[in-house]
Structure formats: C-alpha cells, structure tokens
Coordinates of C-alpha atoms and ligand atoms in Angstrom, one line a residue:
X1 CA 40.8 92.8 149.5
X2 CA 41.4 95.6 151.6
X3 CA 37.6 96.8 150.9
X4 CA 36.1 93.5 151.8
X5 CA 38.6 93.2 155.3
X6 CA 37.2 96.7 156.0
X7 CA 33.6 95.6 155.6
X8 CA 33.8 93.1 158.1
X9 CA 35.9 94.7 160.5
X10 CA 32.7 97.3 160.4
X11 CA 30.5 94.2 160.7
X12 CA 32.6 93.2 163.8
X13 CA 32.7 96.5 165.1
X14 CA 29.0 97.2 165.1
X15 CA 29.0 93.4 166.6
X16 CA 31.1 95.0 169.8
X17 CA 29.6 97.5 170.3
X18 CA 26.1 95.6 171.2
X19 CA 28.4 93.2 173.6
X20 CA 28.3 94.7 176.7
X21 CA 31.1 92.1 177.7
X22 CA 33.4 93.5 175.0
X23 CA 33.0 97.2 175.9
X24 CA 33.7 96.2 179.6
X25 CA 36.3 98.6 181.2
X26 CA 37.7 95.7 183.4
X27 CA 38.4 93.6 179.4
X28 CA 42.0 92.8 179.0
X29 CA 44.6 95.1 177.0
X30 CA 46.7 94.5 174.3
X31 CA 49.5 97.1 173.8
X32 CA 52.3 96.5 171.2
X33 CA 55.6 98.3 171.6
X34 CA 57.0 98.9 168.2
X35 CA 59.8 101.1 166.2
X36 CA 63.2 100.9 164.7
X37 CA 66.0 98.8 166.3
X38 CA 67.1 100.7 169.3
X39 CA 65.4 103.1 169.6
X40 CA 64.0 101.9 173.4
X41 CA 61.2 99.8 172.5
X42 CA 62.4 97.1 175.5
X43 CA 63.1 99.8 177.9
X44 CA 59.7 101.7 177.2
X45 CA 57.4 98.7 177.1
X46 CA 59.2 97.3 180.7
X47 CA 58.5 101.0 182.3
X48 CA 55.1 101.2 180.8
X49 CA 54.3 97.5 182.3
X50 CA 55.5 98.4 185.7
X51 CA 53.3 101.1 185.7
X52 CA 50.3 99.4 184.8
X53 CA 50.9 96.9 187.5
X54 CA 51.7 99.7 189.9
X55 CA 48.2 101.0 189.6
X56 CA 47.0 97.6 190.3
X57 CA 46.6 95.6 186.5
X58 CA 47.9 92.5 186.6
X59 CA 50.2 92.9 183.8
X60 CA 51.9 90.4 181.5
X61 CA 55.2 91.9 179.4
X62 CA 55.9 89.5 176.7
X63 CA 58.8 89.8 174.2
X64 CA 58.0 88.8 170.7
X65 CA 61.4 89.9 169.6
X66 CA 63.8 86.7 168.5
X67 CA 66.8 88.2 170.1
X68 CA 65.5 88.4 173.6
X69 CA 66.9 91.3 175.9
X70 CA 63.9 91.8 178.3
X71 CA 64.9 89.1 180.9
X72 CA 68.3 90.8 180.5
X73 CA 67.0 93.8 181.0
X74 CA 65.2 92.8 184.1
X75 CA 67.8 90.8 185.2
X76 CA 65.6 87.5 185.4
X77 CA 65.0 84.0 183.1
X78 CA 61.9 85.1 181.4
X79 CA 61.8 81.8 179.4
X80 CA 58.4 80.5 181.2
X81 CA 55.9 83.4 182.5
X82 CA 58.2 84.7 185.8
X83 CA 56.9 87.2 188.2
X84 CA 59.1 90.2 188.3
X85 CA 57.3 92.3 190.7
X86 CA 53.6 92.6 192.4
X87 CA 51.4 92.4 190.0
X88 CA 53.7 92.0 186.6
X89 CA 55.0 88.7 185.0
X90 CA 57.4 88.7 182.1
X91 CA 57.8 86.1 179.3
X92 CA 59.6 85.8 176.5
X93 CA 58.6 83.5 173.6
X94 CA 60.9 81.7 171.9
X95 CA 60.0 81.2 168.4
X96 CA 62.4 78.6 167.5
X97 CA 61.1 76.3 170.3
X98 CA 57.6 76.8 169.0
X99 CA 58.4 76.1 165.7
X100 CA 59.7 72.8 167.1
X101 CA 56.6 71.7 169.2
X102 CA 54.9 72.8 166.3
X103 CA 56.4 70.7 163.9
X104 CA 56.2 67.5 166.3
X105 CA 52.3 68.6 167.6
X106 CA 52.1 67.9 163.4
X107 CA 54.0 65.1 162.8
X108 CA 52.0 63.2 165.7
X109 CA 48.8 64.0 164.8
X110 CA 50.2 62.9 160.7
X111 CA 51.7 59.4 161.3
X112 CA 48.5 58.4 162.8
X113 CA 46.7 58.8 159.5
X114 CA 49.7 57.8 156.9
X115 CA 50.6 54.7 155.9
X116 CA 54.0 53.2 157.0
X117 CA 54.9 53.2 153.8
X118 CA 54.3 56.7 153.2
X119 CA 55.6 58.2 156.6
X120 CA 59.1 58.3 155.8
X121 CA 58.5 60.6 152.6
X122 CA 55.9 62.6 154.6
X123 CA 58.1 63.0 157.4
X124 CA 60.7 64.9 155.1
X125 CA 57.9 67.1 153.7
X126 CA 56.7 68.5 157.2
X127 CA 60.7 69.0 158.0
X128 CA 61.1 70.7 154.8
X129 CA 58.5 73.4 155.4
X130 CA 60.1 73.6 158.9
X131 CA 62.8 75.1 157.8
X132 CA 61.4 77.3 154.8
X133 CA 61.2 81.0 154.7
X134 CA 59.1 82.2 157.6
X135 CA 58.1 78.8 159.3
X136 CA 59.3 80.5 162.4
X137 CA 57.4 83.5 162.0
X138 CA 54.3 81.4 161.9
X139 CA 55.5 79.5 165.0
X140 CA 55.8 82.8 166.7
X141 CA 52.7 84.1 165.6
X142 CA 51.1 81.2 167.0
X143 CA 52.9 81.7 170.3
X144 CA 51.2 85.2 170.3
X145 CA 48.1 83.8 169.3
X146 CA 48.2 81.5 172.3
X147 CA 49.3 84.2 174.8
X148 CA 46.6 86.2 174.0
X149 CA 43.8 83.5 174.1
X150 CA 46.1 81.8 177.6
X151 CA 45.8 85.7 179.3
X152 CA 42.5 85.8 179.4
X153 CA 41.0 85.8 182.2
X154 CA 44.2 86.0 183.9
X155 CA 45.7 89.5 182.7
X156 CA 44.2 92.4 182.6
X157 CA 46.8 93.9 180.3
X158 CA 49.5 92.3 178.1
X159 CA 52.2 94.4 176.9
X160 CA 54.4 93.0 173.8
X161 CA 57.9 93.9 173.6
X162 CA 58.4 93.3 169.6
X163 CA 61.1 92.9 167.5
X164 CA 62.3 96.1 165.4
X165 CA 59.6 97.8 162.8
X166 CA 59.7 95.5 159.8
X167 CA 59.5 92.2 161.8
X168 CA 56.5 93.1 163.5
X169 CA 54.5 94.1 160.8
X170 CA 55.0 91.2 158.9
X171 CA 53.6 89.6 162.3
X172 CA 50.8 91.4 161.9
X173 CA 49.7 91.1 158.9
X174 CA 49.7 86.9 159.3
X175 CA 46.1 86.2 160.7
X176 CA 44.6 87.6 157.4
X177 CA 47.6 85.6 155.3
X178 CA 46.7 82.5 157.8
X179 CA 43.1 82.8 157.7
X180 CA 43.2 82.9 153.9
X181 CA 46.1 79.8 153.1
X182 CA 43.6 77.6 155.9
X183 CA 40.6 78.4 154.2
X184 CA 42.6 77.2 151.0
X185 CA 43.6 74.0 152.8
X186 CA 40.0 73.0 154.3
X187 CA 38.4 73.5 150.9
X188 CA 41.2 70.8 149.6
X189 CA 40.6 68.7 152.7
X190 CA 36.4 69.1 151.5
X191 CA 37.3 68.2 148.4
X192 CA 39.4 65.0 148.9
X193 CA 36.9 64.2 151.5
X194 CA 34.2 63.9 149.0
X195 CA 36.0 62.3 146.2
X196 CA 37.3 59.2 148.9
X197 CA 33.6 59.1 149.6
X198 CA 32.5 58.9 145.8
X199 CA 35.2 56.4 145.6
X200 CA 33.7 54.1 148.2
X201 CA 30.3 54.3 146.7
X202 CA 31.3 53.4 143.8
X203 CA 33.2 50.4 145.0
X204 CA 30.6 49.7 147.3
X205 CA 32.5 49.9 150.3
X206 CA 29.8 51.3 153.1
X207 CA 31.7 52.1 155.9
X208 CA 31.1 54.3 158.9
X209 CA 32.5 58.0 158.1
X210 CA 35.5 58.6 159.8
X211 CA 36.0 61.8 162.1
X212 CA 38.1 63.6 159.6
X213 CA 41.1 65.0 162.1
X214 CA 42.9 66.9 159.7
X215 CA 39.5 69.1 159.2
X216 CA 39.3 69.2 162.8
X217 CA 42.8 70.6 163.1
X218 CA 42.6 72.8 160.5
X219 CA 39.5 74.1 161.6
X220 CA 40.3 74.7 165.2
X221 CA 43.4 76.8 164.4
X222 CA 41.6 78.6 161.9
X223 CA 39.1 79.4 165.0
X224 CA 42.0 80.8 167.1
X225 CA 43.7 82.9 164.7
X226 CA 40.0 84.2 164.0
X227 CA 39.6 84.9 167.4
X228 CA 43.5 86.8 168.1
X229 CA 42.7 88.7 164.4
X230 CA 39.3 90.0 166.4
X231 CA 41.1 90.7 169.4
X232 CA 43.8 92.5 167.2
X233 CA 41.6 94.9 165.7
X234 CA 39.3 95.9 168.4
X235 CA 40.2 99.4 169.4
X236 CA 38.8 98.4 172.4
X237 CA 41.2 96.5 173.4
X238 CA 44.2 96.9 171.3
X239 CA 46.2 99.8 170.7
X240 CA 50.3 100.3 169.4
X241 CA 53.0 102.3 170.7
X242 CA 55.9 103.4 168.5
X243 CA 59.4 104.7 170.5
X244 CA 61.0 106.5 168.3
X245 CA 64.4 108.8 169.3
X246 CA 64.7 112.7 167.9
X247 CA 66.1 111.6 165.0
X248 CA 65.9 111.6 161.1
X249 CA 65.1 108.0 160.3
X250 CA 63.4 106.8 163.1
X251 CA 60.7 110.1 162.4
X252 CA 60.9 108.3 159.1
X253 CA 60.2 104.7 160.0
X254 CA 57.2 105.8 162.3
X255 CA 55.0 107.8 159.8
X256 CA 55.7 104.5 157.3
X257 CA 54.9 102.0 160.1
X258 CA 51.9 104.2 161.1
X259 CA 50.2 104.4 157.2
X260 CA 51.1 100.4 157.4
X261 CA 49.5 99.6 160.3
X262 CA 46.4 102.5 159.5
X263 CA 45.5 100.4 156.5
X264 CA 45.4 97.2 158.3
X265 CA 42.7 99.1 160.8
X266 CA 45.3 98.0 164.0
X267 CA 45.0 101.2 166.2
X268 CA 47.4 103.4 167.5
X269 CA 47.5 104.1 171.3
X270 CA 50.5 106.9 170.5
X271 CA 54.4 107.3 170.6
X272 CA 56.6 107.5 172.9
X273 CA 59.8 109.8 172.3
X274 CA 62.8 108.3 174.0
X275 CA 66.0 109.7 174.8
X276 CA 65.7 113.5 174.7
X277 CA 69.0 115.4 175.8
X278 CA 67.8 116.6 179.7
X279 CA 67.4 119.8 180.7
X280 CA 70.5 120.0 182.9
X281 CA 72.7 118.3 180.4
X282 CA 75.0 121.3 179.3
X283 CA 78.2 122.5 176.5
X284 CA 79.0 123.6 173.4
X285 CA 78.2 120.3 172.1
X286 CA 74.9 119.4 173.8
X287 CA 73.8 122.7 172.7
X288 CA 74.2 122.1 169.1
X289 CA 72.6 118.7 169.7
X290 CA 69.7 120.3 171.4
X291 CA 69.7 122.6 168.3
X292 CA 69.2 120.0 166.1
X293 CA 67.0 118.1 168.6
X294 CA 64.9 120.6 168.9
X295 CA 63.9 120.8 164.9
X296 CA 63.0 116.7 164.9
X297 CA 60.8 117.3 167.9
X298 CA 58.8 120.1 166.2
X299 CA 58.7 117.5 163.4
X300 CA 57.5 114.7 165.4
X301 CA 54.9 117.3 167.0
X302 CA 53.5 118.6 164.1
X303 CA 53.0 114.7 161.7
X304 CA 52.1 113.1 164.7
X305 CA 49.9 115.9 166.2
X306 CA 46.5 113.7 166.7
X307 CA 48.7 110.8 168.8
X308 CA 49.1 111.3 172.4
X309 CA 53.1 111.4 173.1
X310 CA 55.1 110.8 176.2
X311 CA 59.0 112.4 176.4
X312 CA 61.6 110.0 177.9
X313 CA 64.9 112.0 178.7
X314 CA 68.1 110.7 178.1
X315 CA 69.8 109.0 181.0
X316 CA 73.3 109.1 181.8
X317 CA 73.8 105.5 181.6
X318 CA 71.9 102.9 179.9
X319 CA 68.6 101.8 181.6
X320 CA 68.8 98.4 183.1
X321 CA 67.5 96.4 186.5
X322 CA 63.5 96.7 188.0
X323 CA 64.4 99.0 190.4
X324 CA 65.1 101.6 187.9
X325 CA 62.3 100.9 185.8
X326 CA 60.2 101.5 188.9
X327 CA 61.5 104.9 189.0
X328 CA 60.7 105.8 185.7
X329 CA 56.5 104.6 185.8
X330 CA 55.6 108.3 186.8
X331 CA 56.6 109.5 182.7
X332 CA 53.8 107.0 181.3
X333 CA 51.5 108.1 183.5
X334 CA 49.3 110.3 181.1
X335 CA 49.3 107.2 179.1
X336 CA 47.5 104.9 181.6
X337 CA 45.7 107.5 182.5
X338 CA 43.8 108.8 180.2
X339 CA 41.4 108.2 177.1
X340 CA 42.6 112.0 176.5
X341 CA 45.1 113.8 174.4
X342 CA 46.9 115.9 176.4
X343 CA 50.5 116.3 176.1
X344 CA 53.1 116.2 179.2
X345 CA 55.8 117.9 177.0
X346 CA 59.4 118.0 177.6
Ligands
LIG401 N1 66.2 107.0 177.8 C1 67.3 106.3 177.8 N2 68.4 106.8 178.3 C2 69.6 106.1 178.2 N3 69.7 104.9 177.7 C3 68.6 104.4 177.1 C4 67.3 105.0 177.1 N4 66.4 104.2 176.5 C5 67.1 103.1 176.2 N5 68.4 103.2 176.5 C6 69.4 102.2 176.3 O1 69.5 102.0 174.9 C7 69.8 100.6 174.6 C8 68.7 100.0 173.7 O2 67.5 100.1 174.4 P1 66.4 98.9 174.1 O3 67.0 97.6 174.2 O4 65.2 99.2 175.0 O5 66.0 99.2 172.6 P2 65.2 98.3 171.6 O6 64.4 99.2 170.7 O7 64.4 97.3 172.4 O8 66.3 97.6 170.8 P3 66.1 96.3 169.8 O9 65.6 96.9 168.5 O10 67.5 95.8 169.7 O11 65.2 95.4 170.4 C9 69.8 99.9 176.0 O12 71.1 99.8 176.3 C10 69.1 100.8 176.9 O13 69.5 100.8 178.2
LIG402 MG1 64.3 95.2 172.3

C-alpha cells in the first residue's frame, strides 16, 4: 500500500514540477508545528508566525489542538479568524463544533432523500456515528481540509499549531484512510444505483434519472481531501517542525514521529529546540543541569544532523502576550530565511 502511495506521489511530483504555478515562490506555505505535550509547540509556532508576517507574509496561525491555548496565549478570542497584528491572523478550530455542523450539513442533505417513515431510524444512525471513536477527528480533519483550500489565495503562509505528537499523526494519516473508506462508499452508491435502475426496467417504470446527490456529495469531498492530501505532500509547499526540549523522551518522541511521518512522504522543514538553560543562568545546580543538557544536545545534533535546527533559550518566566512574541521573531530567522542548512547554534 505504501509502494503504490509512493508511486503516485512520484506521478504527482513529476506533475509539479512541469506546473510552473506550483513551483511559484509567491505559492502559499503550509508549516505544521508538532512534538510532545509541552514541550513549546504553541509558543514556537506563535513566534515563528510573527516572524513570517514581520517580513511581510500574510500569515494565518491556526491551532488544530482540541484544548486550545493559542488565543490564551495571545491574549485574544481566536474562535473565528482574528487579526492579531499586521499582517497575521489567528484561528483556532474547534473540532467539536465541526463535528456538529457536520453532522446537521448530513442530516439535511439525508431527510430530503428518506422516507418519513424511515427518517426517524436514520436519524439515530447518523447520531450514532457522531459520537463513535474518532468522528471528531474527522470533523477536524475536515476543518483543516477547509482552512487550507479557504487560505488560498488569501495567505501566503498557514502555520498549524497541533495538538501533542500522537494526535497529529493520526490527523495525518486520514486523507489516505478517507480517500480509501469514500472510494468504498461511491462504489456502493454505483452499485445501488444500478440495481434501482435494473429494477425499474424490469418493472417498466421509465423515468427520468435522477441527479444522484449522495454521489455528488461523496464525490465532491472526496475531491477536497484529494486536493489537501496533494497539498500535504508537496515539499513545495509543505514542511513540519518538531519542538522538542533537551530531554530524554522528547529526543525519543521526535526520531519516532520523524520515521512516521518519513514513510508517509510529509516533509520535514526541521526542529526547533526549546528551552535551553541561558548562558547567564548560573549555580551549582544549573551547572549540573547544563551538564546533562549538554549530552541531549549533542544527541539531538548528531540523529538529527541533516535537519536545520533553531535554539530557543529558556526564559525566566513562561512566554505569554504578542508583544513578547515580537521579541523573540529574530531566533527563527534562519528558518524563514533560508532554503539552507546552516546552524545558528546556541
Ligand atoms: N523557551 C521558553 N522559556 C520559558 N517558558 C517557556 C518556553 N517555551 C514555552 N514555555 C512555557 O511552557 C508552557 C508550555 O508551552 P506551550 O503551551 O507552547 O507548549 P505546547 O507544546 O503547545 O503544549 P501542549 O502540548 O499542551 O499544547 C507555557 O507556559 C509556555 O509559556
Ligand atoms: Mg499547545
């Protein structure tokens, strides 16, 4: 399965790179913020937003993450797209809510095809697999879905503020699982298409053929998840940050999350390492820290050698409010920069 995904991302690739429209510099960005809970993933992707929009992108930051911190963070209500500062809006979806709208968007475009008599038990089907295992997930990949396609033209770069490491994933690896259960659906849909047909013949009953709206719906958000999966895996466009601290199990968490996201072809734009003890910080105590410290980040160096990095140092008190954000833009500036590798090491 893998083989055959890999094959056509090579088909699609070799289709970009005769677009002159997707190798356009002036495209819109994709860059995913990723890593363990913690670690800085809000912090980072709000600093590296503001610096993007600093040098001029009209930038969207959009949290993915169900437990929301980013308007917090910023000290706004980021629940529709808000403008935070010149040239960067923040949003946060809310996958709950889009599971809802979902769920009615479904149920109105249903009861116009069922029977009364039928509604009722139909009704509690479609509520049922509102509330199963992942339903929201799907509603939020569908958010994303439509963020991406919305941005367009709009944007120049979106920056996503995800949920911790395993969450995300999972996100990511929906298109193909979504792409693969609608084909499923519409070749059902084909089916009981043709056999009501054979039926009338048979009857006799000529009547005009019907727009089939279910086919329709099906088919259109196949289309989009088709079109977010090409977005998704176009290195052009797309890359993914991990934050990850100096630490044993976020080092850990990365190289798994990297090998994950490798296989699945999504690119990675680097890491960034956050909270690094600063140079001034002093003691018996911070000195053994910086000890130990010291050993991760010649880890992190050496299995992440071919990713560019950027160093975060550790501030005194937690990060919060644009204004300080603002005053941090300068560290991510070899990542904006640059198609390059170089380092800007601690
Ligand atoms: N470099 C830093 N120096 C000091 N505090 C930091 C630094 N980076 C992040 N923090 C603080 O650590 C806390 C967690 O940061 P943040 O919310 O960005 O992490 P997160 O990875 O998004 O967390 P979650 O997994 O819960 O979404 C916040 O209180 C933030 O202010
Ligand atoms: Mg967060």
């Amino acid at each position: 399965m893998l083989k055959s995904f890999f094959n056509k991302r090579e088909k699609g690739k070799r289709r970009q790179s005769e677009s002159q429209s997707d190798l356009n510099p002036n495209s819109m960005k994709i860059r995913f913020f990723g890593g363990k809970g913690g670690v800085g993933k809000t912090t980072c992707s709000a600093i590296f937003a503001c610096s993007l929009a600093e040098k001029g992108y009209r930038t969207l930051l959009v949290s993915t993450d169900p437990a929301h911190s980013l308007g917090d963070l910023l000290g706004v209500n980021a629940q529709k797209v808000h403008k935070a500062a010149p040239g960067l809006w923040v949003k946060e979806i809310n996958s709950e809510e889009a599971n809802e709208n979902y769920i009615k968007e479904v149920k109105g475009n249903l009861e116009k095809l069922t029977a009364p008599e039928m509604w009722k038990e139909v009704e509690r089907q479609i509520d049922l697999a509102k509330n199963s295992p992942g339903a929201d997930e799907a509603a939020l990949f569908d958010e994303l879905v439509k963020v991406i396609l919305d941005a367009q033209g709009t944007y120049d770069q979106v920056v996503f503020d995800t949920a911790p490491t395993g969450h995300t994933l999972r996100l990511l690896s929906l298109p193909e699982l979504m792409e693969a259960w609608m084909d499923g659906m519409m070749v059902q849909r084909r089916k009981s298409q043709d056999m009501n047909r054979m039926l009338s013949n048979i009857a006799g009953v000529r009547e005009e053929e019907p727009v089939d709206m279910v086919f329709d719906i099906l088919q259109r958000r196949k289309y989009r998840f088709t079109m977010a999966k090409e977005h998704l895996l176009n290195p052009v466009t797309t890359s993914f940050y991990f934050v990850l601290n100096p630490e044993r199990l976020p080092i850990i968490e990365t190289e798994k999350a990297i090998n994950i996201l490798e296989k699945h072809h999504i690119p990675i734009g680097g890491i960034v390492v956050n909270r690094i003890l600063p140079e001034h910080a002093d003691g018996q105590f911070i000195e053994k820290r910086r000890e130990q410290e010291q050993i991760y980040l010649d880890e992190i160096h050496e299995k992440f050698n071919r990713l560019d990095k950027v160093y975060i140092p550790m501030s005194t008190a937690d990060i919060k409010g644009l204004e300080e954000i603002k005053g941090m833009t300068g560290l991510f500036s070899h990542f904006n920069n640059s198609e390059g590798t170089k380092e800007n090491n601690p």
